[in-house]
Amino acid sequence: TNNLSSAKMATKTATAKPSAPAAAKIAMGGGKSDSKNKKQFKDKEKPTDIRLSNIEAAKAVADAIRTSLGPKGMDKMIQGKTGDVTITNDGATILKEMQVFHPAARMLVELSKAQDIEAGDGTTSVVVLCGALLDAARKLLQRGIHPTTISKPSKLLRTKLSRYSHPLLSP
């Protein structure tokens, strides 16, 4: 009967519009009952789907240039907007020529540009490393580990590595 009364309450809250202060209270996690919070967050899978979509898009960029890494790296043939063809195995050039629209994947392109500006080398390596870290994070997310739990060790790693990095890079 408890589930039945919760279902009736959820139906009532779905039809009745809360006042502005009540809506703010619900959005902040407050409210008189859990059914109001369930109404607010009825699609709990959406954040997970968005996270996985972002990871897959960024990983696609990393995978696209992974095969060009190293002494046995393969050349890529890229046709530009105007029809000109570029053949290269340089990660920075490949990423510069690619048309990347997804915001998360675009971040990897920007990461590569920043690496090129700062060090002048390692553009492919930094993107491939980031892709590997994202793949590891995806596996942990699929095992049900909370994103905050996944990000804590990376913050600790950044703190430890900042001791050995350039003084300007330290937080």
Coordinates of C-alpha atoms in Angstrom, one line a residue:
T1 CA 0.0 0.0 0.0
N2 CA 2.9 2.3 0.6
N3 CA 3.9 2.1 -3.1
L4 CA 0.3 2.7 -4.1
S5 CA 0.1 5.8 -1.9
S6 CA 3.4 7.1 -3.3
A7 CA 2.1 6.5 -6.8
K8 CA -1.1 8.5 -6.0
M9 CA 1.0 11.3 -4.5
A10 CA 3.3 11.4 -7.5
T11 CA 0.2 11.7 -9.8
K12 CA -1.1 14.6 -7.7
T13 CA 2.3 16.4 -7.8
A14 CA 2.6 15.8 -11.5
T15 CA -0.7 17.6 -12.2
A16 CA -0.4 20.4 -9.7
K17 CA 2.1 23.1 -10.5
P18 CA 4.1 24.2 -7.5
S19 CA 4.6 27.9 -6.6
A20 CA 7.9 29.5 -7.5
P21 CA 9.3 29.2 -4.0
A22 CA 8.2 25.6 -3.8
A23 CA 9.7 24.8 -7.2
A24 CA 13.0 26.4 -6.0
K25 CA 12.9 24.3 -2.8
I26 CA 12.3 21.2 -4.9
A27 CA 15.1 22.0 -7.3
M28 CA 17.5 22.5 -4.3
G29 CA 16.6 19.1 -2.9
G30 CA 14.1 20.2 -0.3
G31 CA 10.4 19.6 -0.2
K32 CA 7.9 17.8 1.9
S33 CA 8.1 14.4 0.2
D34 CA 10.4 12.4 -2.0
S35 CA 7.7 12.1 -4.7
K36 CA 8.2 15.8 -5.5
N37 CA 11.9 15.2 -6.0
K38 CA 11.1 12.1 -8.2
K39 CA 9.0 14.4 -10.4
Q40 CA 11.8 16.8 -10.8
F41 CA 14.4 14.2 -11.7
K42 CA 12.2 11.6 -13.5
D43 CA 14.8 10.9 -16.2
K44 CA 17.8 9.8 -14.1
E45 CA 19.5 8.1 -17.0
K46 CA 20.0 11.3 -19.0
P47 CA 23.1 12.5 -17.2
T48 CA 24.7 9.1 -17.6
D49 CA 23.8 9.0 -21.2
I50 CA 25.3 12.5 -21.7
R51 CA 28.5 11.6 -19.9
L52 CA 28.9 8.4 -22.0
S53 CA 28.1 10.4 -25.2
N54 CA 30.8 12.9 -24.4
I55 CA 33.3 10.2 -23.6
E56 CA 32.6 8.3 -26.9
A57 CA 32.9 11.5 -29.0
A58 CA 36.2 12.5 -27.4
K59 CA 37.4 8.9 -27.7
A60 CA 36.6 8.9 -31.4
V61 CA 38.9 11.8 -31.9
A62 CA 41.7 10.0 -30.0
D63 CA 41.1 6.8 -31.9
A64 CA 41.3 8.7 -35.2
I65 CA 44.8 9.8 -34.6
R66 CA 46.1 6.9 -32.4
T67 CA 47.2 5.0 -35.5
S68 CA 49.4 7.9 -36.6
L69 CA 51.5 7.7 -33.3
G70 CA 55.0 6.4 -33.2
P71 CA 57.6 5.4 -35.7
K72 CA 55.3 2.9 -37.4
G73 CA 52.5 5.4 -37.4
M74 CA 50.3 5.4 -40.5
D75 CA 49.8 8.4 -42.7
K76 CA 46.3 9.9 -43.0
M77 CA 44.8 11.3 -46.2
I78 CA 42.6 14.3 -45.4
Q79 CA 40.5 16.1 -48.0
G80 CA 39.9 19.8 -47.1
K81 CA 36.9 21.9 -47.7
T82 CA 38.2 23.2 -50.9
G83 CA 39.1 19.7 -52.2
D84 CA 42.8 19.9 -51.5
V85 CA 44.3 16.7 -50.2
T86 CA 46.8 16.5 -47.3
I87 CA 48.8 13.4 -46.4
T88 CA 50.3 13.4 -43.0
N89 CA 50.9 11.5 -39.8
D90 CA 51.3 14.6 -37.6
G91 CA 48.6 14.6 -35.0
A92 CA 48.4 18.4 -34.8
T93 CA 47.9 18.7 -38.6
I94 CA 45.3 15.9 -38.6
L95 CA 43.3 17.5 -35.8
K96 CA 43.6 20.9 -37.4
E97 CA 42.1 19.6 -40.6
M98 CA 39.3 17.6 -39.0
Q99 CA 35.9 19.2 -38.6
V100 CA 34.9 18.4 -35.1
F101 CA 31.5 19.6 -33.9
H102 CA 30.9 17.8 -30.6
P103 CA 31.9 20.0 -27.7
A104 CA 33.7 17.3 -25.8
A105 CA 35.6 16.1 -28.8
R106 CA 36.4 19.7 -29.6
M107 CA 38.1 19.9 -26.2
L108 CA 40.6 17.3 -27.3
V109 CA 41.4 19.4 -30.4
E110 CA 42.0 22.4 -28.1
L111 CA 44.1 20.3 -25.8
S112 CA 46.3 19.3 -28.8
K113 CA 46.6 23.0 -29.8
A114 CA 47.6 24.0 -26.3
Q115 CA 50.2 21.2 -26.2
D116 CA 51.6 22.4 -29.5
I117 CA 51.8 26.0 -28.3
E118 CA 53.4 25.1 -24.9
A119 CA 55.8 22.4 -25.9
G120 CA 55.8 22.2 -29.7
D121 CA 55.6 18.4 -29.6
G122 CA 53.5 15.6 -28.1
T123 CA 50.2 16.7 -29.6
T124 CA 49.2 13.2 -30.6
S125 CA 50.4 11.7 -27.4
V126 CA 48.4 14.0 -25.2
V127 CA 45.2 13.3 -27.1
V128 CA 45.8 9.5 -27.0
L129 CA 46.6 9.6 -23.3
C130 CA 43.4 11.6 -22.7
G131 CA 41.4 9.1 -24.7
A132 CA 42.9 6.2 -22.6
L133 CA 41.9 8.0 -19.4
L134 CA 38.4 8.6 -20.7
D135 CA 38.1 5.0 -21.7
A136 CA 39.1 4.0 -18.2
A137 CA 36.6 6.4 -16.7
R138 CA 33.9 5.0 -19.0
K139 CA 34.6 1.5 -17.7
L140 CA 34.3 2.7 -14.1
L141 CA 31.1 4.6 -14.8
Q142 CA 29.6 1.4 -16.4
R143 CA 30.5 -0.5 -13.2
G144 CA 28.3 2.0 -11.3
I145 CA 31.1 4.1 -9.7
H146 CA 30.0 7.7 -9.1
P147 CA 31.7 10.4 -11.2
T148 CA 33.0 12.3 -8.2
T149 CA 34.7 9.1 -6.9
I150 CA 36.4 8.8 -10.3
S151 CA 37.6 12.4 -10.4
K152 CA 39.1 12.5 -6.9
P153 CA 42.2 10.5 -7.8
S154 CA 42.9 12.6 -10.8
K155 CA 42.8 15.7 -8.7
L156 CA 45.3 14.1 -6.3
L157 CA 47.5 13.1 -9.2
R158 CA 47.5 16.6 -10.5
T159 CA 48.5 17.9 -7.1
K160 CA 51.4 15.4 -6.8
L161 CA 52.6 16.0 -10.4
S162 CA 52.5 19.8 -10.0
R163 CA 55.5 19.4 -7.7
Y164 CA 57.6 18.2 -10.6
S165 CA 56.1 20.4 -13.4
H166 CA 56.9 23.9 -14.5
P167 CA 56.2 26.5 -11.8
L168 CA 53.7 28.3 -14.1
L169 CA 51.6 25.2 -14.5
S170 CA 51.0 24.7 -10.8
P171 CA 47.5 25.5 -9.5

